[in-house]
Tab-separated table of C-alpha atoms in Angstrom:
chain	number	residue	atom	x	y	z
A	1	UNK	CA	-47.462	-4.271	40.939
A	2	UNK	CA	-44.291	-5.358	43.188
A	3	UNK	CA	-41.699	-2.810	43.696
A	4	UNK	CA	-38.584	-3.066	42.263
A	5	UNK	CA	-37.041	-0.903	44.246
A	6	UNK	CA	-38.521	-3.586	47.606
A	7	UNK	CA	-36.530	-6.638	45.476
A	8	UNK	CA	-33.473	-4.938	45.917
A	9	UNK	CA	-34.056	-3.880	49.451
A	10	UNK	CA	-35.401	-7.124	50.342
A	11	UNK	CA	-32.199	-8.915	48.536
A	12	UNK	CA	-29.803	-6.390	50.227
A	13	UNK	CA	-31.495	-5.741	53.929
A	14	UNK	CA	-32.838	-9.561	54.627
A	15	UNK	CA	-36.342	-8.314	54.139
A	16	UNK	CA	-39.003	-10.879	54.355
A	17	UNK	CA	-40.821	-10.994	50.992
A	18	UNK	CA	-43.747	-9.229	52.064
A	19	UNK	CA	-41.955	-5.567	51.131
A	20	UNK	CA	-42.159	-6.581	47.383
A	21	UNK	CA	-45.922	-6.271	47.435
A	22	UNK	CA	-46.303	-2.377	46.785
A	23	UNK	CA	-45.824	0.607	44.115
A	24	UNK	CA	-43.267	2.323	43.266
A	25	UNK	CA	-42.876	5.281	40.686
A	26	UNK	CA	-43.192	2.487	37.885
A	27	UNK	CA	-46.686	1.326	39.024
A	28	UNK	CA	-49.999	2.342	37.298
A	29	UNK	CA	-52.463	3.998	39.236
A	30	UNK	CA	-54.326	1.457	41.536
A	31	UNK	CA	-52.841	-1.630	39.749
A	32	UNK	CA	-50.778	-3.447	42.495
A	33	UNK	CA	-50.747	-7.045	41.257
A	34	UNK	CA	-49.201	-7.356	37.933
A	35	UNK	CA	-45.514	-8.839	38.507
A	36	UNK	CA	-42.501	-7.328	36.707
A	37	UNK	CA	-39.203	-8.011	35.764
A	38	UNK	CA	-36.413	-7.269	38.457
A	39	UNK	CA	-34.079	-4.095	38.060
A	40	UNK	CA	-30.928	-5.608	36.734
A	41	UNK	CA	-32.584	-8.827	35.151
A	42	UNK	CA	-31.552	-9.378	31.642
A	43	UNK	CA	-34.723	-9.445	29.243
A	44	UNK	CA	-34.996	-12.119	26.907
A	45	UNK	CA	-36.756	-9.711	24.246
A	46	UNK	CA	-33.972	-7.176	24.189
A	47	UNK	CA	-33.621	-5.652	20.582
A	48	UNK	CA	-30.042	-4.781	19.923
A	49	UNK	CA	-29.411	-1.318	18.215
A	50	UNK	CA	-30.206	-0.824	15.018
A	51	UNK	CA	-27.465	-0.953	12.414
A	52	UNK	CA	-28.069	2.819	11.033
A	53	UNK	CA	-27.499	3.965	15.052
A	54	UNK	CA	-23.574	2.643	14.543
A	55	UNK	CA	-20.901	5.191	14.608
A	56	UNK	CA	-17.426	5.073	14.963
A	57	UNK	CA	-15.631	7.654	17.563
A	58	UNK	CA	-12.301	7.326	19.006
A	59	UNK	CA	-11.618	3.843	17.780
A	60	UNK	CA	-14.830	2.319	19.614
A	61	UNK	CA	-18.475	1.594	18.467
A	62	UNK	CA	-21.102	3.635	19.755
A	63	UNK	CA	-24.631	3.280	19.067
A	64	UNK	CA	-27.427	6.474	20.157
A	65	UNK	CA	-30.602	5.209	19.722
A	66	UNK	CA	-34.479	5.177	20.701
A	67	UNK	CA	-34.199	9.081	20.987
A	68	UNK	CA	-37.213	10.721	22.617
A	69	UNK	CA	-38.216	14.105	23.165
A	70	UNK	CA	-40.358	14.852	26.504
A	71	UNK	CA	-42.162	17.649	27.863
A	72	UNK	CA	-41.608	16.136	31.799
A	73	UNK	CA	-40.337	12.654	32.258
A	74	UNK	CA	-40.589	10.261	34.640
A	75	UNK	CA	-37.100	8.960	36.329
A	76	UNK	CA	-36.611	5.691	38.935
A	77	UNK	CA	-33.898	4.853	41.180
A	78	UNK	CA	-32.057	2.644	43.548
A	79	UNK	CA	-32.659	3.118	47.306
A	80	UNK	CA	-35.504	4.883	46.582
A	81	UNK	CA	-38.845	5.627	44.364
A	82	UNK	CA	-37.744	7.886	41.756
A	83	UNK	CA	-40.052	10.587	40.618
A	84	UNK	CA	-41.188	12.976	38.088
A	85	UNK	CA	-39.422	16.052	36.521
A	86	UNK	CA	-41.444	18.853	34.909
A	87	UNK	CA	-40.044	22.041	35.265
A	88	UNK	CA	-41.308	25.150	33.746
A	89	UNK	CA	-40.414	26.348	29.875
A	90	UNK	CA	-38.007	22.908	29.790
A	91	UNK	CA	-37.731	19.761	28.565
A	92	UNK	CA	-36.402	16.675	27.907
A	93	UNK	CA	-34.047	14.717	25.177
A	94	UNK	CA	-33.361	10.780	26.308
A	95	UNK	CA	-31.780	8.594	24.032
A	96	UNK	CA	-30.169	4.788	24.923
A	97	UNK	CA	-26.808	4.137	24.437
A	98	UNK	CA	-25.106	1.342	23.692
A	99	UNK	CA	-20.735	0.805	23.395
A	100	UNK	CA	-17.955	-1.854	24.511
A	101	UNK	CA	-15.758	1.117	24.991
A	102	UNK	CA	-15.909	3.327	28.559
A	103	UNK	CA	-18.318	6.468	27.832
A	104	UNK	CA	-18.646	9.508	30.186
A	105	UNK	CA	-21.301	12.433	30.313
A	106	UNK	CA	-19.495	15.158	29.559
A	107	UNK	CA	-18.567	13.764	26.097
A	108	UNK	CA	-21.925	14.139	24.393
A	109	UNK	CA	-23.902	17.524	24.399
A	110	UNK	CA	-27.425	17.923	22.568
A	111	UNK	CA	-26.297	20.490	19.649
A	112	UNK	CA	-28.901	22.856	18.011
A	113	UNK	CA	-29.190	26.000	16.401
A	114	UNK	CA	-26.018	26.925	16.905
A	115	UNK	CA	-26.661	26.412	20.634
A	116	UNK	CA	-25.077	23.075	23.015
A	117	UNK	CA	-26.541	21.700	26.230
A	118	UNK	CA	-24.380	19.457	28.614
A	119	UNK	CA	-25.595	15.695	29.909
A	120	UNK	CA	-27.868	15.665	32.857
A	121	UNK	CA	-29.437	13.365	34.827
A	122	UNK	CA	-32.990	14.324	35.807
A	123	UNK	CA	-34.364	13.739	39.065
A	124	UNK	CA	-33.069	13.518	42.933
A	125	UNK	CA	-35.117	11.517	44.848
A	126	UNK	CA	-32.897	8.280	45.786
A	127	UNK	CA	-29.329	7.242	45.571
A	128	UNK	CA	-28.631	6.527	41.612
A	129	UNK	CA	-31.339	6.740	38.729
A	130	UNK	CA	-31.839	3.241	36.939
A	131	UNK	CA	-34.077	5.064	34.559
A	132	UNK	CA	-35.579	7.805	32.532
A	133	UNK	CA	-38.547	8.131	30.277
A	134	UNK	CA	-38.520	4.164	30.538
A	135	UNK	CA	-34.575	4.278	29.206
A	136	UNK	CA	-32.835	1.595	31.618
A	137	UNK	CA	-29.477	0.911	33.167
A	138	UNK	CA	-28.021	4.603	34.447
A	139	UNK	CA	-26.874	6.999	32.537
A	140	UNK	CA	-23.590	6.839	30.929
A	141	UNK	CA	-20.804	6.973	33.118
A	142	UNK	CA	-22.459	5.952	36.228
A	143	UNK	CA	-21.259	2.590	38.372
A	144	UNK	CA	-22.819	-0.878	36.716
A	145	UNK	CA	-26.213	-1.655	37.867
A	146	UNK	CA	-27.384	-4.520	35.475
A	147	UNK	CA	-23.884	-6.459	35.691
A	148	UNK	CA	-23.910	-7.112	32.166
A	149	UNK	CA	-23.434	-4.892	28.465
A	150	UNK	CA	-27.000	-3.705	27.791
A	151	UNK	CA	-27.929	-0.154	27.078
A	152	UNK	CA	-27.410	3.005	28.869
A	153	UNK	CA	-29.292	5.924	28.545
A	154	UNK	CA	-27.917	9.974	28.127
A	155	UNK	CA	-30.225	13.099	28.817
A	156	UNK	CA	-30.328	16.431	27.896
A	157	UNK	CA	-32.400	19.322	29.463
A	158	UNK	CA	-33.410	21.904	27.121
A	159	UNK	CA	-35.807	25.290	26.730
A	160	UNK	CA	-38.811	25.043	25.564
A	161	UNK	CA	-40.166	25.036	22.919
A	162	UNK	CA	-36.973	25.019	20.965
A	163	UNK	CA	-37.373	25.428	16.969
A	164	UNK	CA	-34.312	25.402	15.947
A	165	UNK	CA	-32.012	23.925	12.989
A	166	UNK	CA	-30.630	20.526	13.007
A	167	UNK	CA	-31.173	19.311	16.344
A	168	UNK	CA	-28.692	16.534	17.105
A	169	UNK	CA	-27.091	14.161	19.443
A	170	UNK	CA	-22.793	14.616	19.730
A	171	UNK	CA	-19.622	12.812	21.230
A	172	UNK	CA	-16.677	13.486	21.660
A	173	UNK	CA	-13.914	11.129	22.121
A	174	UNK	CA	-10.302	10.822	21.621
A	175	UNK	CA	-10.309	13.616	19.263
A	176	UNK	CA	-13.212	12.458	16.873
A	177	UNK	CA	-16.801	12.958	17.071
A	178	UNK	CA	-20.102	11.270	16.329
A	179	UNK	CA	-22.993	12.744	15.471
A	180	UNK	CA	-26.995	11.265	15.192
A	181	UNK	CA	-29.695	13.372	14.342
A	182	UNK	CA	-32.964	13.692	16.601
A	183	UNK	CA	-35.977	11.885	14.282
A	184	UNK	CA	-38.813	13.900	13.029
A	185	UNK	CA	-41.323	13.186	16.072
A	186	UNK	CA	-38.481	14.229	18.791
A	187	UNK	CA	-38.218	17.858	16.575
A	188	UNK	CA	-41.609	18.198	16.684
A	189	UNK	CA	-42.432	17.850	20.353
A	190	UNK	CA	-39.213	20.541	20.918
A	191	UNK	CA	-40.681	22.950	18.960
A	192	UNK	CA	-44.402	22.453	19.929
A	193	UNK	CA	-45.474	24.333	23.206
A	194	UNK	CA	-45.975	22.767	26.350
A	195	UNK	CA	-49.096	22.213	28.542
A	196	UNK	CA	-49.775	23.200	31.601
A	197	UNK	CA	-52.123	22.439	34.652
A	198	UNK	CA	-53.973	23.647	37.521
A	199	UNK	CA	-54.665	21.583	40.595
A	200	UNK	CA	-58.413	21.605	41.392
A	201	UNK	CA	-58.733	19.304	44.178
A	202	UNK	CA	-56.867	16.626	46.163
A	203	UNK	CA	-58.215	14.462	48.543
A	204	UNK	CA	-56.974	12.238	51.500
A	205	UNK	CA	-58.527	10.959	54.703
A	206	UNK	CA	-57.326	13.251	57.524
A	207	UNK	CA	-56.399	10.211	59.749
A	208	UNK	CA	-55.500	6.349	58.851
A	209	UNK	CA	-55.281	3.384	60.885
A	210	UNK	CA	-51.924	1.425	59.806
A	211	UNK	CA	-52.162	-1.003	57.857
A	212	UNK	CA	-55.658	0.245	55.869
A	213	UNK	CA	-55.365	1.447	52.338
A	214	UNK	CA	-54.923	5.228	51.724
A	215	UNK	CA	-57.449	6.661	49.400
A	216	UNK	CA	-56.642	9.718	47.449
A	217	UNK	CA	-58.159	11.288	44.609
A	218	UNK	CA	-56.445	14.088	42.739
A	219	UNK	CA	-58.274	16.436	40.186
A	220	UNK	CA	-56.518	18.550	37.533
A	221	UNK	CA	-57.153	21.093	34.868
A	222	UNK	CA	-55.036	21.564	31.913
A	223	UNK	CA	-55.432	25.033	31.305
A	224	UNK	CA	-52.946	25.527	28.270
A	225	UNK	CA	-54.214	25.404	24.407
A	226	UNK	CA	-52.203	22.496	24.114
A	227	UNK	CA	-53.052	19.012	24.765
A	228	UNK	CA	-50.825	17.035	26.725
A	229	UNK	CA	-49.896	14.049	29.327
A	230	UNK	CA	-50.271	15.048	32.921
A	231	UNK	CA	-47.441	13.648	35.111
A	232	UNK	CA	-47.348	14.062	39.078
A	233	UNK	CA	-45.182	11.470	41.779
A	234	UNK	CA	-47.260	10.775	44.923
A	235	UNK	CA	-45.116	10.110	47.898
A	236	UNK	CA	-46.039	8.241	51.090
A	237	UNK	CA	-43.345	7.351	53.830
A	238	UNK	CA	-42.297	4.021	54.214
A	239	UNK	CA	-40.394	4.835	57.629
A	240	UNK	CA	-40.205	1.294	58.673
A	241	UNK	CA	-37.937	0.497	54.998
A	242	UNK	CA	-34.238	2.125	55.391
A	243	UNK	CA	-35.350	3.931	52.406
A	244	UNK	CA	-36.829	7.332	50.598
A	245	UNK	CA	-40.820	8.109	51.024
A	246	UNK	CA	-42.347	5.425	48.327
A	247	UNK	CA	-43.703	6.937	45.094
A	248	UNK	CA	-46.721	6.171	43.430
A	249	UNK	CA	-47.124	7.101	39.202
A	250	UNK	CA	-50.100	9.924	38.372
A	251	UNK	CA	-50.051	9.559	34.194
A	252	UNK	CA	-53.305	11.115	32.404
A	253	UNK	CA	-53.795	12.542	29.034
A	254	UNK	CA	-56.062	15.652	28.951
A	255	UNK	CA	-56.937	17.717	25.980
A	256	UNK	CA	-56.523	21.389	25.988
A	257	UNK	CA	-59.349	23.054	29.219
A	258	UNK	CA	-60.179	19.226	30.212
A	259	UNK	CA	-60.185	18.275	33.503
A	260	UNK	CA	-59.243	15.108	34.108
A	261	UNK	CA	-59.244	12.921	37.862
A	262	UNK	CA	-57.284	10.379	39.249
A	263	UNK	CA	-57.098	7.951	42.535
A	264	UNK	CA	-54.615	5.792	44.370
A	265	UNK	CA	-55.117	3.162	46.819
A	266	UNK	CA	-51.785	3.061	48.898
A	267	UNK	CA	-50.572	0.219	50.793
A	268	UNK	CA	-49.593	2.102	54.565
A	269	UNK	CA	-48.343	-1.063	56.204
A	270	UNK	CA	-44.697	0.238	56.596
A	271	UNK	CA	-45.536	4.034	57.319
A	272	UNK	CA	-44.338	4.852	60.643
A	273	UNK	CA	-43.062	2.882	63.864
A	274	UNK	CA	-45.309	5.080	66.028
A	275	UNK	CA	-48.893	7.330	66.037
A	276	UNK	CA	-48.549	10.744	64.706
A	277	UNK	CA	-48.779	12.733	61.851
A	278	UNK	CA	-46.741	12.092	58.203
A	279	UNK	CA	-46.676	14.227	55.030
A	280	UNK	CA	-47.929	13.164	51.869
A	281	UNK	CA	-46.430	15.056	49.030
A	282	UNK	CA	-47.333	15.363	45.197
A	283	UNK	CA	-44.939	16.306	42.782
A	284	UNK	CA	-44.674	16.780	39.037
A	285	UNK	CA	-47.004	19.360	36.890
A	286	UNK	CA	-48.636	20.373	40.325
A	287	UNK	CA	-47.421	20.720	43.838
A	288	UNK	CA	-49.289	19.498	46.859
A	289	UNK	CA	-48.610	18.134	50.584
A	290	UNK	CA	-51.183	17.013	53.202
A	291	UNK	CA	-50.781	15.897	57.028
A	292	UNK	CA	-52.531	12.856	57.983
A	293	UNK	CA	-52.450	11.185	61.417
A	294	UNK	CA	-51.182	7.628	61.514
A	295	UNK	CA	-53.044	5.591	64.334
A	296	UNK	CA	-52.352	1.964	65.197
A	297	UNK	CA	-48.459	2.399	63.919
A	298	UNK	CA	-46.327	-1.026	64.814
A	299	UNK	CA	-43.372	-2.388	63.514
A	300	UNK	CA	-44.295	-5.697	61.400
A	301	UNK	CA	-43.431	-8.950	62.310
C-alpha cells in the first residue's frame, strides 16, 4: 500500500516516485500494493453530517458526529508514520467535527458523571496528526491540512472503564454551549473493561542485507477475560527519508486467553546510508526493540 506520508515527502523534498511504494501506520499487515487516496485529497463519497448532529453555539453551526469510543487507537501524521496509543486503565472518545465558524480545543470537554476531561490529541510520533481512529483532517484548532472545509476530528482521553451517567460531548463558545450525547455502543465500550496482552515471541533476522525484505513475526497472548483488538506500531528507520522511523500497522482480534500471531514483510531500501546496526521498535499493547545489522547500506540512485 503506498505511503501517504512518502506523497507528501516526495511532493515537498523532490523525491523520485519510488518513496511512495511502502507502509506506513495506515497499511495492513503484509499488503503493500493496494493504492490509496492522498492525505489532503477531497473524496468524492464524503457524507456530510447528519442533520440531528446540528447545533447552534455562539452564533455558528457546529456539527459532532461519528462519535467512537476506543480502548487504544491508532493516530497518523505528517512528517512522519504516526502510531498507536494504548495506555493502561485509559481510553479513547473521537468524534468528527464539522463548522464554518473558527473552533479551538479547549472549548469542548467530554462531560460525565459529574466529571470533565479536556481535548487531547493522542500520539507523538511526527510533526502534526492528520488522524485518529480513522477521523481525518487534524484536530480542531490545528493549521489546515486538506485546504478545503471537510471534517475535523476532537479527542478525549478518559479512565477506564468509566460507567458513569450521561456521557456527553460539550462546547463552549461565545457564552453558549452545545451539547451531543455519546450513542449507546460508545457507552458501552466506556464502561466495559479493557483487554490486555502478553508478548510471547517476536522475531527478526539478526542481520539484513539492504534492500531485502525484513521478516518479522510477532506472537501475542491476550491474557484478560475480555475479548478485544490487539493494536501494536512496528517501526523501522528510513534514515535515508528526512523523516521519523516508518511505521508499519499490527491489528488482530483475539478472544479472551487466545493467542494470536502476526508477520510483516518490510521494505529496507531506505534504512541507513552506511553498515551497522538499527533498532526496530514495537509499540502499542506490548513493548519490544531489537538490533539488527544493516549490511550492503547505499544511498539510492
Amino acid at each position: 500500500m503506498p505511503s501517504n506520508r512518502r506523497e507528501f515527502l516526495a511532493g515537498s523534498l523532490g523525491l523520485t516516485a519510488a518513496l511512495v511504494t511502502a507502509g506506513c501506520i495506515g497499511d495492513s499487515p503484509g499488503n503493500t500494493d493496494s493504492p490509496t487516496e492522498p492525505k489532503g485529497s477531497p473524496s468524492d463519497t464524503e457524507v456530510p453530517p447528519p442533520a440531528a448532529a446540528d447545533r447552534t453555539v455562539g452564533g455558528a453551526t457546529v456539527a459532532v458526529f461519528d462519535v467512537v469510543a476506543e480502548k487504544a487507537v491508532t493516530y497518523e501524521s505528517i512528517m512522519g508514520s504516526g502510531g498507536v496509543v494504548a495506555p493502561e486503565r485509559k481510553q479513547f472518545v473521537v468524534a468528527s467535527v464539522r463548522s464554518d465558524a473558527e473552533l479551538e480545543m479547549d472549548q469542548f470537554s467530554l462531560d460525565a458523571g459529574g466529571e470533565s476531561w479536556a481535548a487531547a490529541d493522542p500520539g507523538e510520533e511526527g510533526a502534526q496528526n492528520f488522524a485518529v481512529a480513522g477521523h481525518e483532517g487534524g484536530i480542531v484548532g490545528s493549521p489546515e491540512l486538506t485546504g478545503g472545509d471537510g471534517p475535523r476530528y476532537v479527542a478525549f482521553e478518559l479512565d477506564s472503564p468509566l460507567d458513569a451517567d450521561d456521557p456527553r460531548i460539550v462546547l463552549e463558545r461565545g457564552g453558549e454551549s452545545g451539547e451531543w450525547d455519546l450513542p449507546d455502543d460508545a457507552r458501552e465500550t466506556l464502561a466495559a473493561s479493557a483487554p490486555s496482552f502478553d508478548l510471547d515471541s517476536l522475531s527478526v533476522p539478526d542481520s539484513i542485507q539492504q534492500g531485502d525484505p525484513l521478516e518479522l513475526e510477532l506472537s501475542v497472548t491476550n491474557t484478560s477475560d475480555t475479548a478485544g483488538r490487539f493494536l501494536a506500531a512496528v517501526y523501522w528507520p528510513t534514515e535515508l527519508i528526512a523523516d521519523d522511523d516508518e511505521s508499519h500497522l499490527i491489528e488482530r482480534s483475539a478472544d479472551a486467553g487466545e493467542t494470536v500471531t502476526a508477520s510483516l514483510s518490510i521494505d529496507t531500501e531506505y534504512t541507513t546510508g552506511e553498515d551497522g546496526p538499527v533498532t526496530l521498535r514495537v509499540e502499542g499493547h506490548v513493548d519490544a526493540e531489537r538490533e539488527i545489522t544493516v549490511e550492503g547500506a547505499s544511498t539510492p540512485t
